[in-house]
Tab-separated table of C-alpha atoms in Angstrom:
chain	number	residue	atom	x	y	z
A	16	MET	CA	175.116	-112.807	39.398
A	17	GLU	CA	174.793	-111.698	35.787
A	18	PHE	CA	173.482	-113.386	32.698
A	19	SER	CA	172.878	-112.224	29.159
A	20	TYR	CA	170.845	-113.047	26.090
A	21	ALA	CA	173.808	-115.098	24.849
A	22	ASP	CA	173.381	-117.295	27.933
A	23	VAL	CA	169.718	-117.799	27.053
A	24	CYS	CA	170.662	-118.835	23.516
A	25	ALA	CA	173.168	-121.345	24.904
A	26	ALA	CA	170.505	-122.657	27.287
A	27	ARG	CA	168.118	-123.197	24.399
A	28	GLU	CA	170.529	-125.681	22.845
A	29	ILE	CA	170.357	-127.666	26.084
A	30	VAL	CA	166.635	-127.362	26.726
A	31	ARG	CA	165.586	-128.339	23.202
A	32	ARG	CA	167.441	-131.658	23.589
A	33	TYR	CA	165.056	-132.675	26.347
A	34	LEU	CA	161.848	-130.661	25.961
A	35	PRO	CA	159.685	-129.605	23.021
A	36	PRO	CA	158.378	-126.027	22.899
A	37	THR	CA	155.224	-125.602	24.965
A	38	PRO	CA	152.026	-124.488	23.222
A	39	MET	CA	150.716	-120.919	23.231
A	40	TRP	CA	147.026	-120.646	22.455
A	41	SER	CA	144.244	-118.081	22.536
A	42	TYR	CA	140.658	-118.704	23.595
A	43	PRO	CA	137.789	-116.568	22.204
A	44	VAL	CA	135.768	-116.590	25.430
A	45	LEU	CA	138.807	-115.489	27.414
A	46	ASP	CA	139.563	-112.761	24.864
A	47	ARG	CA	135.998	-111.484	25.164
A	48	LEU	CA	136.159	-111.432	28.950
A	49	ALA	CA	139.478	-109.577	29.006
A	50	GLY	CA	138.672	-107.256	26.112
A	51	ALA	CA	142.065	-108.099	24.633
A	52	THR	CA	143.849	-110.735	22.595
A	53	VAL	CA	145.176	-113.039	25.300
A	54	LEU	CA	147.704	-115.730	24.454
A	55	VAL	CA	148.251	-118.335	27.169
A	56	LYS	CA	151.751	-119.818	27.290
A	57	HIS	CA	151.171	-123.312	28.664
A	58	GLU	CA	154.165	-124.113	30.849
A	59	ASN	CA	151.732	-126.248	32.841
A	60	THR	CA	152.314	-128.909	30.156
A	61	GLN	CA	155.957	-129.467	31.176
A	62	PRO	CA	156.835	-132.934	32.561
A	63	VAL	CA	157.005	-131.539	36.102
A	64	GLY	CA	154.017	-129.296	35.483
A	65	ALA	CA	155.971	-126.017	35.601
A	66	PHE	CA	158.393	-123.745	33.761
A	67	LYS	CA	161.294	-124.140	36.173
A	68	VAL	CA	162.321	-127.444	34.611
A	69	ARG	CA	164.057	-125.410	31.906
A	70	GLY	CA	166.390	-123.909	34.480
A	71	GLY	CA	167.051	-127.208	36.198
A	72	LEU	CA	168.172	-128.851	32.966
A	73	THR	CA	170.400	-125.898	32.097
A	74	LEU	CA	172.047	-125.953	35.506
A	75	LEU	CA	172.695	-129.704	35.586
A	76	ALA	CA	174.135	-129.633	32.065
A	77	SER	CA	176.601	-126.947	33.156
A	78	LEU	CA	177.997	-128.749	36.201
A	79	PRO	CA	181.596	-129.904	35.657
A	80	ASP	CA	181.185	-132.653	38.254
A	81	PRO	CA	177.492	-133.555	38.621
A	82	GLU	CA	178.386	-136.557	40.768
A	83	ARG	CA	179.010	-134.090	43.624
A	84	GLY	CA	175.290	-133.481	43.597
A	85	THR	CA	173.236	-130.458	44.540
A	86	VAL	CA	171.423	-129.176	47.584
A	87	THR	CA	168.580	-126.697	47.232
A	88	TYR	CA	165.544	-125.409	49.093
A	89	SER	CA	162.019	-124.937	47.832
A	90	THR	CA	158.338	-125.463	48.579
A	91	GLY	CA	157.386	-126.801	45.170
A	92	ASN	CA	158.185	-126.287	41.499
A	93	HIS	CA	161.883	-125.486	41.794
A	94	ALA	CA	162.251	-128.628	43.890
A	95	GLN	CA	160.626	-130.788	41.220
A	96	SER	CA	162.709	-129.115	38.526
A	97	MET	CA	165.963	-129.927	40.288
A	98	ALA	CA	164.843	-133.469	41.044
A	99	TYR	CA	163.794	-134.084	37.431
A	100	ALA	CA	166.977	-132.659	35.918
A	101	SER	CA	169.153	-134.534	38.414
A	102	ARG	CA	167.445	-137.757	37.405
A	103	ILE	CA	168.140	-137.025	33.726
A	104	PHE	CA	171.833	-136.418	34.458
A	105	GLY	CA	172.215	-139.169	37.062
A	106	ALA	CA	173.221	-136.702	39.778
A	107	PRO	CA	172.369	-136.800	43.497
A	108	CYS	CA	169.943	-134.104	44.643
A	109	THR	CA	168.737	-133.104	48.093
A	110	VAL	CA	165.829	-130.709	48.531
A	111	VAL	CA	165.220	-129.053	51.890
A	112	MET	CA	161.586	-128.104	52.491
A	113	PRO	CA	159.838	-126.586	55.513
A	114	ALA	CA	158.473	-129.183	57.920
A	115	ALA	CA	154.897	-128.238	57.026
A	116	ALA	CA	155.444	-128.498	53.250
A	117	ASN	CA	152.614	-129.918	51.179
A	118	PRO	CA	152.999	-133.723	51.468
A	119	ALA	CA	151.933	-134.239	47.856
A	120	LYS	CA	154.672	-131.891	46.625
A	121	ALA	CA	157.285	-133.561	48.783
A	122	ALA	CA	156.176	-136.941	47.451
A	123	ALA	CA	156.450	-135.689	43.874
A	124	VAL	CA	160.035	-134.564	44.487
A	125	GLU	CA	160.914	-137.951	45.958
A	126	ALA	CA	159.251	-139.718	43.038
A	127	TRP	CA	161.732	-138.026	40.675
A	128	GLY	CA	164.540	-139.527	42.752
A	129	ALA	CA	165.642	-136.674	45.012
A	130	GLU	CA	166.075	-136.878	48.756
A	131	VAL	CA	163.686	-134.617	50.689
A	132	VAL	CA	164.599	-133.172	54.061
A	133	LEU	CA	161.730	-131.596	55.999
A	134	THR	CA	162.883	-129.106	58.604
A	135	GLY	CA	162.123	-125.664	60.000
A	136	ASP	CA	159.066	-123.470	60.235
A	137	ASP	CA	159.482	-121.655	56.915
A	138	LEU	CA	161.543	-121.393	53.746
A	139	ALA	CA	164.119	-119.178	55.442
A	140	ALA	CA	164.862	-121.951	57.929
A	141	ALA	CA	165.017	-124.474	55.090
A	142	GLU	CA	167.495	-122.240	53.268
A	143	GLU	CA	169.723	-122.018	56.338
A	144	TYR	CA	169.741	-125.785	56.782
A	145	ALA	CA	170.449	-126.342	53.078
A	146	GLY	CA	173.518	-124.122	53.340
A	147	LYS	CA	174.867	-126.143	56.255
A	148	LEU	CA	174.162	-129.407	54.450
A	149	ALA	CA	176.000	-128.247	51.342
A	150	GLU	CA	179.038	-127.283	53.426
A	151	GLU	CA	179.070	-130.681	55.107
A	152	THR	CA	178.677	-132.732	51.929
A	153	GLY	CA	180.496	-130.640	49.325
A	154	ALA	CA	177.405	-130.562	47.124
A	155	ARG	CA	176.587	-127.477	45.036
A	156	LEU	CA	174.173	-125.163	46.886
A	157	VAL	CA	171.564	-123.919	44.421
A	158	SER	CA	169.585	-120.782	45.180
A	159	PRO	CA	166.182	-120.785	43.453
A	160	GLY	CA	166.576	-117.084	42.664
A	161	ASP	CA	170.245	-116.131	42.586
A	162	THR	CA	171.557	-118.736	40.124
A	163	ALA	CA	172.414	-117.528	36.635
A	164	GLU	CA	171.963	-120.916	34.946
A	165	LEU	CA	168.389	-121.142	36.197
A	166	LEU	CA	167.529	-117.710	34.811
A	167	ALA	CA	169.134	-118.531	31.466
A	168	GLY	CA	167.098	-121.721	31.179
A	169	VAL	CA	163.860	-119.961	32.066
A	170	GLY	CA	164.644	-117.377	29.411
A	171	THR	CA	164.052	-119.973	26.717
A	172	LEU	CA	160.309	-119.811	27.280
A	173	TYR	CA	160.330	-116.082	26.474
A	174	GLN	CA	162.326	-116.800	23.341
A	175	GLU	CA	159.542	-119.147	22.294
A	176	ILE	CA	156.915	-116.493	22.975
A	177	LEU	CA	158.626	-113.601	21.223
A	178	GLU	CA	159.952	-115.537	18.254
A	179	ALA	CA	156.368	-116.618	17.589
A	180	ARG	CA	154.810	-113.207	18.342
A	181	PRO	CA	157.337	-110.346	18.261
A	182	ASP	CA	154.375	-107.969	17.848
A	183	LEU	CA	153.057	-108.493	21.378
A	184	ASP	CA	152.244	-105.377	23.346
A	185	ALA	CA	152.967	-107.003	26.710
A	186	ILE	CA	153.827	-110.187	28.568
A	187	VAL	CA	152.476	-110.551	32.104
A	188	VAL	CA	154.684	-112.684	34.354
A	189	PRO	CA	154.117	-113.950	37.923
A	190	ILE	CA	156.873	-113.175	40.396
A	191	GLY	CA	157.987	-115.156	43.413
A	192	SER	CA	161.782	-115.012	43.439
A	193	GLY	CA	161.651	-113.086	40.155
A	194	SER	CA	163.704	-115.437	37.983
A	195	GLY	CA	161.058	-115.656	35.265
A	196	ALA	CA	160.433	-111.940	34.998
A	197	ALA	CA	164.157	-111.181	35.081
A	198	ALA	CA	164.709	-113.555	32.171
A	199	ALA	CA	161.781	-112.010	30.314
A	200	THR	CA	163.303	-108.523	30.468
A	201	VAL	CA	166.601	-109.777	29.034
A	202	VAL	CA	164.934	-111.616	26.161
A	203	ALA	CA	162.461	-108.833	25.341
A	204	ARG	CA	165.227	-106.249	25.199
A	205	GLU	CA	166.874	-108.322	22.459
A	206	LEU	CA	163.899	-109.644	20.488
A	207	ALA	CA	161.051	-107.167	21.037
A	208	PRO	CA	162.065	-103.902	22.730
A	209	GLY	CA	158.534	-102.570	22.325
A	210	CYS	CA	157.001	-105.408	24.324
A	211	ARG	CA	156.281	-104.368	27.905
A	212	ILE	CA	157.143	-106.905	30.613
A	213	ILE	CA	154.758	-106.549	33.551
A	214	GLY	CA	155.310	-108.423	36.794
A	215	VAL	CA	152.583	-109.513	39.191
A	216	GLN	CA	152.808	-110.728	42.777
A	217	SER	CA	150.413	-111.470	45.610
A	218	ALA	CA	149.739	-108.483	47.836
A	219	ALA	CA	149.988	-110.894	50.773
A	220	SER	CA	153.710	-111.554	50.054
A	221	PRO	CA	155.057	-108.383	48.406
A	222	ALA	CA	158.800	-108.620	49.105
A	223	ALA	CA	159.901	-108.588	45.452
A	224	HIS	CA	157.410	-105.854	44.557
A	225	ASP	CA	158.438	-103.599	47.437
A	226	SER	CA	162.128	-104.164	46.682
A	227	TRP	CA	161.522	-103.160	43.060
A	228	ARG	CA	159.525	-100.106	44.149
A	229	ASP	CA	162.016	-98.981	46.811
A	230	GLY	CA	165.196	-99.840	44.915
A	231	THR	CA	166.614	-101.887	47.778
A	232	LEU	CA	166.302	-105.474	48.951
A	233	VAL	CA	163.658	-105.899	51.641
A	234	SER	CA	161.885	-108.678	53.499
A	235	ARG	CA	158.142	-108.692	54.033
A	236	PRO	CA	155.568	-110.868	55.816
A	237	ASN	CA	154.902	-113.977	53.737
A	238	ARG	CA	151.166	-114.592	54.091
A	239	THR	CA	149.959	-115.607	50.643
A	240	ARG	CA	148.059	-118.846	50.119
A	241	VAL	CA	149.734	-119.161	46.702
A	242	ASP	CA	152.719	-121.497	47.081
A	243	GLY	CA	154.532	-120.357	43.950
A	244	LEU	CA	154.466	-116.725	45.089
A	245	ALA	CA	155.286	-117.405	48.740
A	246	THR	CA	158.612	-115.650	49.203
A	247	GLY	CA	159.355	-113.435	52.175
A	248	ARG	CA	162.480	-111.787	50.777
A	249	ALA	CA	163.801	-110.431	47.521
A	250	PHE	CA	166.670	-112.019	45.569
A	251	ALA	CA	169.507	-109.745	44.480
A	252	GLY	CA	170.182	-111.348	41.090
A	253	PRO	CA	166.669	-111.092	39.659
A	254	GLN	CA	166.140	-107.631	41.167
A	255	ARG	CA	168.956	-106.209	39.040
A	256	HIS	CA	166.987	-107.172	35.943
A	257	LEU	CA	163.564	-106.360	37.374
A	258	ARG	CA	164.551	-102.698	37.145
A	259	ASP	CA	163.687	-103.063	33.451
A	260	LEU	CA	160.078	-104.049	34.132
A	261	ALA	CA	157.525	-101.731	32.577
A	262	ASP	CA	155.417	-102.166	35.712
A	263	PHE	CA	154.951	-104.417	38.729
A	264	VAL	CA	151.471	-104.872	40.146
A	265	LEU	CA	149.909	-106.579	43.136
A	266	VAL	CA	146.742	-108.674	43.187
A	267	THR	CA	144.906	-110.362	46.017
A	268	ASP	CA	144.819	-114.082	46.656
A	269	ASP	CA	141.068	-113.998	46.029
A	270	GLN	CA	141.630	-112.409	42.602
A	271	ILE	CA	144.125	-115.158	41.828
A	272	ALA	CA	141.626	-117.840	42.877
A	273	GLU	CA	138.998	-116.326	40.589
A	274	ALA	CA	141.494	-116.281	37.708
A	275	GLN	CA	142.117	-119.999	38.306
A	276	ARG	CA	138.388	-120.607	37.875
A	277	VAL	CA	138.304	-118.518	34.700
A	278	LEU	CA	141.226	-120.451	33.184
A	279	ALA	CA	139.542	-123.757	34.017
A	280	ARG	CA	136.235	-122.650	32.532
A	281	ASP	CA	137.303	-120.586	29.517
A	282	ALA	CA	140.730	-121.984	28.606
A	283	HIS	CA	140.303	-125.613	29.733
A	284	THR	CA	143.457	-125.127	31.794
A	285	LEU	CA	144.373	-126.309	35.261
A	286	ALA	CA	146.601	-123.601	36.711
A	287	GLU	CA	148.169	-123.422	40.114
A	288	GLY	CA	147.820	-120.055	41.819
A	289	ALA	CA	151.062	-118.594	40.488
A	290	GLY	CA	150.109	-119.675	36.972
A	291	ALA	CA	146.816	-117.789	37.231
A	292	ALA	CA	148.280	-114.583	38.698
A	293	PRO	CA	148.976	-112.983	35.276
A	294	LEU	CA	145.341	-113.379	34.255
A	295	ALA	CA	144.287	-111.969	37.626
A	296	ALA	CA	146.325	-108.846	36.855
A	297	VAL	CA	144.729	-108.494	33.423
A	298	LEU	CA	141.180	-108.915	34.723
A	299	ALA	CA	141.838	-106.478	37.567
A	300	ASP	CA	142.762	-103.715	35.097
A	301	ARG	CA	140.872	-104.414	31.862
A	302	GLU	CA	141.076	-100.818	30.706
A	303	ARG	CA	144.849	-100.936	30.663
A	304	PHE	CA	144.960	-104.001	28.401
A	305	ALA	CA	141.905	-103.282	26.265
A	306	GLY	CA	142.512	-103.963	22.584
A	307	ARG	CA	146.091	-105.084	23.197
A	308	ALA	CA	147.813	-108.307	22.211
A	309	ILE	CA	149.266	-109.822	25.373
A	310	ALA	CA	150.740	-113.095	26.549
A	311	ILE	CA	150.142	-114.459	30.015
A	312	VAL	CA	152.464	-117.145	31.280
A	313	CYS	CA	150.707	-120.057	32.962
A	314	THR	CA	153.870	-120.960	34.817
A	315	GLY	CA	152.534	-124.157	36.346
A	316	GLY	CA	149.627	-126.516	36.812
A	317	ASN	CA	150.553	-128.090	40.140
A	318	ALA	CA	147.377	-127.072	41.920
A	319	SER	CA	146.728	-128.543	45.350
A	320	SER	CA	143.672	-130.645	46.087
A	321	GLY	CA	142.203	-127.630	47.873
A	322	GLU	CA	142.751	-125.412	44.836
A	323	ILE	CA	141.150	-128.008	42.573
A	324	ALA	CA	138.130	-128.308	44.868
A	325	ALA	CA	137.740	-124.527	44.872
A	326	LEU	CA	137.410	-124.440	41.075
A	327	ALA	CA	133.781	-125.516	41.456
A	328	ALA	CA	132.982	-122.739	43.925
C-alpha cells in the first residue's frame, strides 16, 4: 500500500465538498504550562467527533460500485467515520466490533445507519470475522490502517495545519494504527521539510512504537485504557511511512488522563484519550519543546462517560 502527496491533494477536493477546515487555536494558559507555543488542531469538532471522517469520505468517493457496500472492524472512531461516509454516499456498511465494545460507541455507529456486529473477545477476532463476512457478501473489506484512501483523506488535516503555519517546529501526533502519523510525514515532506513529526503512543499498547523501533512488524499486549490507541499489532502500510518520523515516544495512560484534564481546564476542550496523548507527550518532556512552536492534534472528542467523570478528579 502506497500513497503520495498527490493523493492527499486529490483527497482534499473530496473532503472540502463535505467538511469545512477545522479550527487551530492557541491558549495562553496552555502555552505557559508547556513553555512553548502550542497550537491545538481541533479535529474533535468533526461531525463524528474525530479526524477519521476525512478518510471515510475519501474512500467512499473512490469506490466504483458503492452499492456493494463495505465491511470493516473497529472499536470506535474509524467505525463512525465509515458509517457517516456510507450514509452520505448511500452505501451499505457493516462494522464488526468486539463483543465487549463500548455500547455508546456501537449505538453511535448504528445511529449513522451502519449495521453493527458484536463478536469475539478482541479486535483481532473482530478483524477475522470481518474478513469472512466480506468474502461471503462481496463487500469491500476496509482495513483501518492498511487502506491508502484512508491515509490520503487523513492527510488533508496536515495540509490545513502546514498551509496555515509552515514555520512550525513540530507536530505531535497520536498513533494507534499509525494512519495519521503516516499521512503527516508525507505532507510535511512536501510542505515543511523542517517540521518534525513526532508520534506518541500509550506504553500499555506499544505495538506500533516497537515495530518502528525494531524495523519489523510486531504484536504486543494491548492493555491501554485509551480506546483510540488500543491496537495490539502494527500495520504494514503506515509503518513504511513512520520510518520518516523524527521520533516516537511512549506515555502512560495516567499521563494521558492528566492531559485530558489540562485540555478541559486550559483549552476548554473535551478530548478523548487519544486526542490528549500529544499534549501528554509535550508535558512529559517540556525541556525538549521549550520555546518551540508546535501543533498538537486533538484527534477526537469521543470521551466515554468514565473519562468525562474523571475530568473533575
